[in-house]
Amino acid sequence: EILLTSMDFTNRYISTTHSKSSMFASVFFGVLNPQNGELLYINGGHESPMIFKPDGKHEILEVTGGVMGLFPFARFEIAKTRLDPGALIFAYTDGINEAKNEDGDQFTDDRILETASVNWDNCEGFLHNMLEQVRLFRGEAAQSDDITMLAIRNLSLD
């Protein structure tokens, strides 16, 4: 309930106070319970974070509402999932999946999934490998957007 109230309030503030400036923001907000791995989240128009599981499977955390700041009474839904022991959640900006190479091709979510399938032992290694693969794909093409990434791994031994 607090998640929804905060999102609704922030969205109304941005859309009414800054409506003439056409400002908006995509937002991913989650609350992780480290005791049981439960993750409650709202995805307001942001790139969908991915959970990579130790068994090689993955889960894509879908959008649960639009971007903030366009519509004052937009609705946001709370979704729930679980970050199992050994799993890693990867959140990123569109500078990753929309990175372009010299031919104008994009890195895409499929390449993110392919890159994530390589063995990784920790978040730092995961992020370093992801960034390196984006750079190799881009080649000599200029970076066209910001690149921000976050990885969180459940280290519990349940």
PDB file of C-alpha atoms in Angstrom:
ATOM      1  CA  GLU A   1       0.000   0.000   0.000  1.00  0.00           C
ATOM      2  CA  ILE A   2       2.849   2.408   0.814  1.00  0.00           C
ATOM      3  CA  LEU A   3       4.412   1.654  -2.585  1.00  0.00           C
ATOM      4  CA  LEU A   4       1.241   2.588  -4.437  1.00  0.00           C
ATOM      5  CA  THR A   5       0.631   5.728  -2.387  1.00  0.00           C
ATOM      6  CA  SER A   6       4.202   6.922  -2.973  1.00  0.00           C
ATOM      7  CA  MET A   7       4.043   6.234  -6.709  1.00  0.00           C
ATOM      8  CA  ASP A   8       0.630   7.891  -7.066  1.00  0.00           C
ATOM      9  CA  PHE A   9       1.716  10.964  -5.112  1.00  0.00           C
ATOM     10  CA  THR A  10       4.994  11.338  -7.018  1.00  0.00           C
ATOM     11  CA  ASN A  11       3.288  10.822 -10.366  1.00  0.00           C
ATOM     12  CA  ARG A  12       0.629  13.431  -9.611  1.00  0.00           C
ATOM     13  CA  TYR A  13       3.267  15.896  -8.454  1.00  0.00           C
ATOM     14  CA  ILE A  14       5.414  15.492 -11.585  1.00  0.00           C
ATOM     15  CA  SER A  15       2.483  15.539 -14.006  1.00  0.00           C
ATOM     16  CA  THR A  16       0.791  18.595 -12.496  1.00  0.00           C
ATOM     17  CA  THR A  17       3.802  20.672 -11.431  1.00  0.00           C
ATOM     18  CA  HIS A  18       5.930  20.029 -14.516  1.00  0.00           C
ATOM     19  CA  SER A  19       3.284  19.356 -17.181  1.00  0.00           C
ATOM     20  CA  LYS A  20       4.314  22.296 -19.363  1.00  0.00           C
ATOM     21  CA  SER A  21       7.930  21.083 -19.516  1.00  0.00           C
ATOM     22  CA  SER A  22       6.933  17.596 -20.802  1.00  0.00           C
ATOM     23  CA  MET A  23       9.029  15.958 -18.095  1.00  0.00           C
ATOM     24  CA  PHE A  24       8.535  12.305 -17.318  1.00  0.00           C
ATOM     25  CA  ALA A  25      10.534   9.484 -15.780  1.00  0.00           C
ATOM     26  CA  SER A  26      10.568   5.732 -15.903  1.00  0.00           C
ATOM     27  CA  VAL A  27      10.815   4.181 -12.460  1.00  0.00           C
ATOM     28  CA  PHE A  28      11.514   0.757 -11.046  1.00  0.00           C
ATOM     29  CA  PHE A  29      10.940   0.542  -7.311  1.00  0.00           C
ATOM     30  CA  GLY A  30      11.271  -2.672  -5.367  1.00  0.00           C
ATOM     31  CA  VAL A  31      11.320  -3.868  -1.795  1.00  0.00           C
ATOM     32  CA  LEU A  32      13.280  -7.066  -1.192  1.00  0.00           C
ATOM     33  CA  ASN A  33      12.750  -9.128   1.943  1.00  0.00           C
ATOM     34  CA  PRO A  34      16.183 -10.673   2.569  1.00  0.00           C
ATOM     35  CA  GLN A  35      14.663 -13.249   4.950  1.00  0.00           C
ATOM     36  CA  ASN A  36      12.636 -15.067   2.300  1.00  0.00           C
ATOM     37  CA  GLY A  37      13.666 -13.496  -1.038  1.00  0.00           C
ATOM     38  CA  GLU A  38      10.217 -12.009  -1.679  1.00  0.00           C
ATOM     39  CA  LEU A  39      10.372  -8.979  -3.978  1.00  0.00           C
ATOM     40  CA  LEU A  40       7.464  -6.556  -4.249  1.00  0.00           C
ATOM     41  CA  TYR A  41       7.886  -4.089  -7.095  1.00  0.00           C
ATOM     42  CA  ILE A  42       6.341  -1.461  -9.316  1.00  0.00           C
ATOM     43  CA  ASN A  43       7.731  -0.944 -12.791  1.00  0.00           C
ATOM     44  CA  GLY A  44       6.591   2.428 -14.097  1.00  0.00           C
ATOM     45  CA  GLY A  45       7.622   2.243 -17.747  1.00  0.00           C
ATOM     46  CA  HIS A  46      11.244   1.271 -17.050  1.00  0.00           C
ATOM     47  CA  GLU A  47      13.253  -1.337 -18.935  1.00  0.00           C
ATOM     48  CA  SER A  48      12.169  -4.667 -17.469  1.00  0.00           C
ATOM     49  CA  PRO A  49      14.700  -5.987 -14.948  1.00  0.00           C
ATOM     50  CA  MET A  50      15.638  -9.641 -15.333  1.00  0.00           C
ATOM     51  CA  ILE A  51      16.192 -12.324 -12.730  1.00  0.00           C
ATOM     52  CA  PHE A  52      18.801 -14.940 -13.611  1.00  0.00           C
ATOM     53  CA  LYS A  53      18.466 -18.179 -11.678  1.00  0.00           C
ATOM     54  CA  PRO A  54      21.195 -20.695 -10.832  1.00  0.00           C
ATOM     55  CA  ASP A  55      19.438 -23.352 -12.951  1.00  0.00           C
ATOM     56  CA  GLY A  56      19.953 -21.212 -16.085  1.00  0.00           C
ATOM     57  CA  LYS A  57      16.352 -20.024 -16.317  1.00  0.00           C
ATOM     58  CA  HIS A  58      15.364 -16.376 -16.220  1.00  0.00           C
ATOM     59  CA  GLU A  59      12.359 -14.206 -15.401  1.00  0.00           C
ATOM     60  CA  ILE A  60      11.531 -10.807 -16.888  1.00  0.00           C
ATOM     61  CA  LEU A  61       9.853  -8.371 -14.476  1.00  0.00           C
ATOM     62  CA  GLU A  62       7.181  -6.798 -16.626  1.00  0.00           C
ATOM     63  CA  VAL A  63       5.982  -3.211 -16.602  1.00  0.00           C
ATOM     64  CA  THR A  64       3.161  -2.643 -14.083  1.00  0.00           C
ATOM     65  CA  GLY A  65       2.308   0.956 -15.015  1.00  0.00           C
ATOM     66  CA  GLY A  66       3.241   3.768 -17.369  1.00  0.00           C
ATOM     67  CA  VAL A  67       6.006   6.308 -17.038  1.00  0.00           C
ATOM     68  CA  MET A  68       5.571   8.877 -14.301  1.00  0.00           C
ATOM     69  CA  GLY A  69       4.637  12.445 -15.119  1.00  0.00           C
ATOM     70  CA  LEU A  70       2.418  12.130 -18.188  1.00  0.00           C
ATOM     71  CA  PHE A  71      -0.974  11.314 -16.700  1.00  0.00           C
ATOM     72  CA  PRO A  72      -1.846  12.590 -13.203  1.00  0.00           C
ATOM     73  CA  PHE A  73      -4.203   9.719 -12.378  1.00  0.00           C
ATOM     74  CA  ALA A  74      -2.242   6.848 -13.929  1.00  0.00           C
ATOM     75  CA  ARG A  75      -2.582   3.532 -12.109  1.00  0.00           C
ATOM     76  CA  PHE A  76       0.341   1.462 -10.905  1.00  0.00           C
ATOM     77  CA  GLU A  77       0.107  -2.184  -9.918  1.00  0.00           C
ATOM     78  CA  ILE A  78       2.284  -3.996  -7.406  1.00  0.00           C
ATOM     79  CA  ALA A  79       3.779  -7.246  -8.634  1.00  0.00           C
ATOM     80  CA  LYS A  80       5.441  -9.940  -6.573  1.00  0.00           C
ATOM     81  CA  THR A  81       8.175 -12.436  -7.313  1.00  0.00           C
ATOM     82  CA  ARG A  82      10.950 -14.227  -5.473  1.00  0.00           C
ATOM     83  CA  LEU A  83      14.717 -13.876  -5.635  1.00  0.00           C
ATOM     84  CA  ASP A  84      15.724 -17.467  -4.872  1.00  0.00           C
ATOM     85  CA  PRO A  85      19.055 -18.341  -3.250  1.00  0.00           C
ATOM     86  CA  GLY A  86      21.857 -17.843  -5.782  1.00  0.00           C
ATOM     87  CA  ALA A  87      19.645 -15.822  -8.161  1.00  0.00           C
ATOM     88  CA  LEU A  88      20.642 -12.405  -9.453  1.00  0.00           C
ATOM     89  CA  ILE A  89      18.404  -9.495 -10.410  1.00  0.00           C
ATOM     90  CA  PHE A  90      19.710  -7.216 -13.162  1.00  0.00           C
ATOM     91  CA  ALA A  91      18.252  -3.736 -13.683  1.00  0.00           C
ATOM     92  CA  TYR A  92      19.519  -1.422 -16.405  1.00  0.00           C
ATOM     93  CA  THR A  93      18.768   1.668 -18.462  1.00  0.00           C
ATOM     94  CA  ASP A  94      18.072   1.555 -22.182  1.00  0.00           C
ATOM     95  CA  GLY A  95      21.687   2.484 -22.896  1.00  0.00           C
ATOM     96  CA  ILE A  96      22.341  -1.252 -22.618  1.00  0.00           C
ATOM     97  CA  ASN A  97      19.723  -2.939 -24.820  1.00  0.00           C
ATOM     98  CA  GLU A  98      19.554   0.004 -27.255  1.00  0.00           C
ATOM     99  CA  ALA A  99      23.351   0.408 -27.620  1.00  0.00           C
ATOM    100  CA  LYS A 100      24.087   0.598 -31.353  1.00  0.00           C
ATOM    101  CA  ASN A 101      26.998  -0.745 -33.348  1.00  0.00           C
ATOM    102  CA  GLU A 102      28.494   0.831 -36.475  1.00  0.00           C
ATOM    103  CA  ASP A 103      25.735  -0.707 -38.631  1.00  0.00           C
ATOM    104  CA  GLY A 104      22.989   0.777 -36.435  1.00  0.00           C
ATOM    105  CA  ASP A 105      21.995  -2.615 -34.965  1.00  0.00           C
ATOM    106  CA  GLN A 106      20.967  -2.634 -31.308  1.00  0.00           C
ATOM    107  CA  PHE A 107      22.394  -4.830 -28.541  1.00  0.00           C
ATOM    108  CA  THR A 108      18.836  -6.038 -27.662  1.00  0.00           C
ATOM    109  CA  ASP A 109      17.394  -7.996 -24.752  1.00  0.00           C
ATOM    110  CA  ASP A 110      18.359 -11.234 -26.521  1.00  0.00           C
ATOM    111  CA  ARG A 111      22.042 -10.294 -26.280  1.00  0.00           C
ATOM    112  CA  ILE A 112      21.554  -9.437 -22.603  1.00  0.00           C
ATOM    113  CA  LEU A 113      20.150 -12.936 -22.067  1.00  0.00           C
ATOM    114  CA  GLU A 114      22.999 -14.494 -24.036  1.00  0.00           C
ATOM    115  CA  THR A 115      25.622 -12.517 -22.093  1.00  0.00           C
ATOM    116  CA  ALA A 116      23.991 -13.430 -18.769  1.00  0.00           C
ATOM    117  CA  SER A 117      24.100 -17.137 -19.624  1.00  0.00           C
ATOM    118  CA  VAL A 118      27.880 -17.155 -19.129  1.00  0.00           C
ATOM    119  CA  ASN A 119      28.974 -18.395 -15.703  1.00  0.00           C
ATOM    120  CA  TRP A 120      29.318 -15.607 -13.153  1.00  0.00           C
ATOM    121  CA  ASP A 121      30.353 -15.803  -9.527  1.00  0.00           C
ATOM    122  CA  ASN A 122      29.416 -12.348  -8.266  1.00  0.00           C
ATOM    123  CA  CYS A 123      27.629  -9.123  -9.149  1.00  0.00           C
ATOM    124  CA  GLU A 124      30.823  -7.239  -9.959  1.00  0.00           C
ATOM    125  CA  GLY A 125      31.895  -9.885 -12.472  1.00  0.00           C
ATOM    126  CA  PHE A 126      28.406  -9.999 -13.965  1.00  0.00           C
ATOM    127  CA  LEU A 127      28.287  -6.213 -14.469  1.00  0.00           C
ATOM    128  CA  HIS A 128      31.857  -6.036 -15.788  1.00  0.00           C
ATOM    129  CA  ASN A 129      31.115  -8.765 -18.342  1.00  0.00           C
ATOM    130  CA  MET A 130      27.847  -7.111 -19.422  1.00  0.00           C
ATOM    131  CA  LEU A 131      29.542  -3.747 -19.959  1.00  0.00           C
ATOM    132  CA  GLU A 132      32.440  -5.360 -21.835  1.00  0.00           C
ATOM    133  CA  GLN A 133      30.038  -7.197 -24.165  1.00  0.00           C
ATOM    134  CA  VAL A 134      28.168  -3.953 -24.896  1.00  0.00           C
ATOM    135  CA  ARG A 135      31.482  -2.216 -25.661  1.00  0.00           C
ATOM    136  CA  LEU A 136      32.638  -5.049 -27.930  1.00  0.00           C
ATOM    137  CA  PHE A 137      29.284  -5.034 -29.747  1.00  0.00           C
ATOM    138  CA  ARG A 138      29.367  -1.249 -30.176  1.00  0.00           C
ATOM    139  CA  GLY A 139      32.859  -1.325 -31.632  1.00  0.00           C
ATOM    140  CA  GLU A 140      33.896   2.117 -32.880  1.00  0.00           C
ATOM    141  CA  ALA A 141      30.350   3.505 -32.746  1.00  0.00           C
ATOM    142  CA  ALA A 142      29.835   6.358 -30.288  1.00  0.00           C
ATOM    143  CA  GLN A 143      27.937   5.673 -27.080  1.00  0.00           C
ATOM    144  CA  SER A 144      24.452   7.037 -27.798  1.00  0.00           C
ATOM    145  CA  ASP A 145      22.858   6.978 -24.341  1.00  0.00           C
ATOM    146  CA  ASP A 146      23.681   6.709 -20.654  1.00  0.00           C
ATOM    147  CA  ILE A 147      24.522   3.272 -19.281  1.00  0.00           C
ATOM    148  CA  THR A 148      23.415   2.465 -15.760  1.00  0.00           C
ATOM    149  CA  MET A 149      23.265  -1.059 -14.338  1.00  0.00           C
ATOM    150  CA  LEU A 150      22.479  -2.625 -10.988  1.00  0.00           C
ATOM    151  CA  ALA A 151      22.876  -6.259  -9.935  1.00  0.00           C
ATOM    152  CA  ILE A 152      21.766  -7.801  -6.660  1.00  0.00           C
ATOM    153  CA  ARG A 153      22.384 -11.437  -5.828  1.00  0.00           C
ATOM    154  CA  ASN A 154      20.714 -13.513  -3.137  1.00  0.00           C
ATOM    155  CA  LEU A 155      23.611 -15.115  -1.275  1.00  0.00           C
ATOM    156  CA  SER A 156      21.528 -17.081   1.225  1.00  0.00           C
ATOM    157  CA  LEU A 157      22.143 -20.817   1.316  1.00  0.00           C
ATOM    158  CA  ASP A 158      18.557 -22.017   1.844  1.00  0.00           C
TER     159      ASP A 158
END
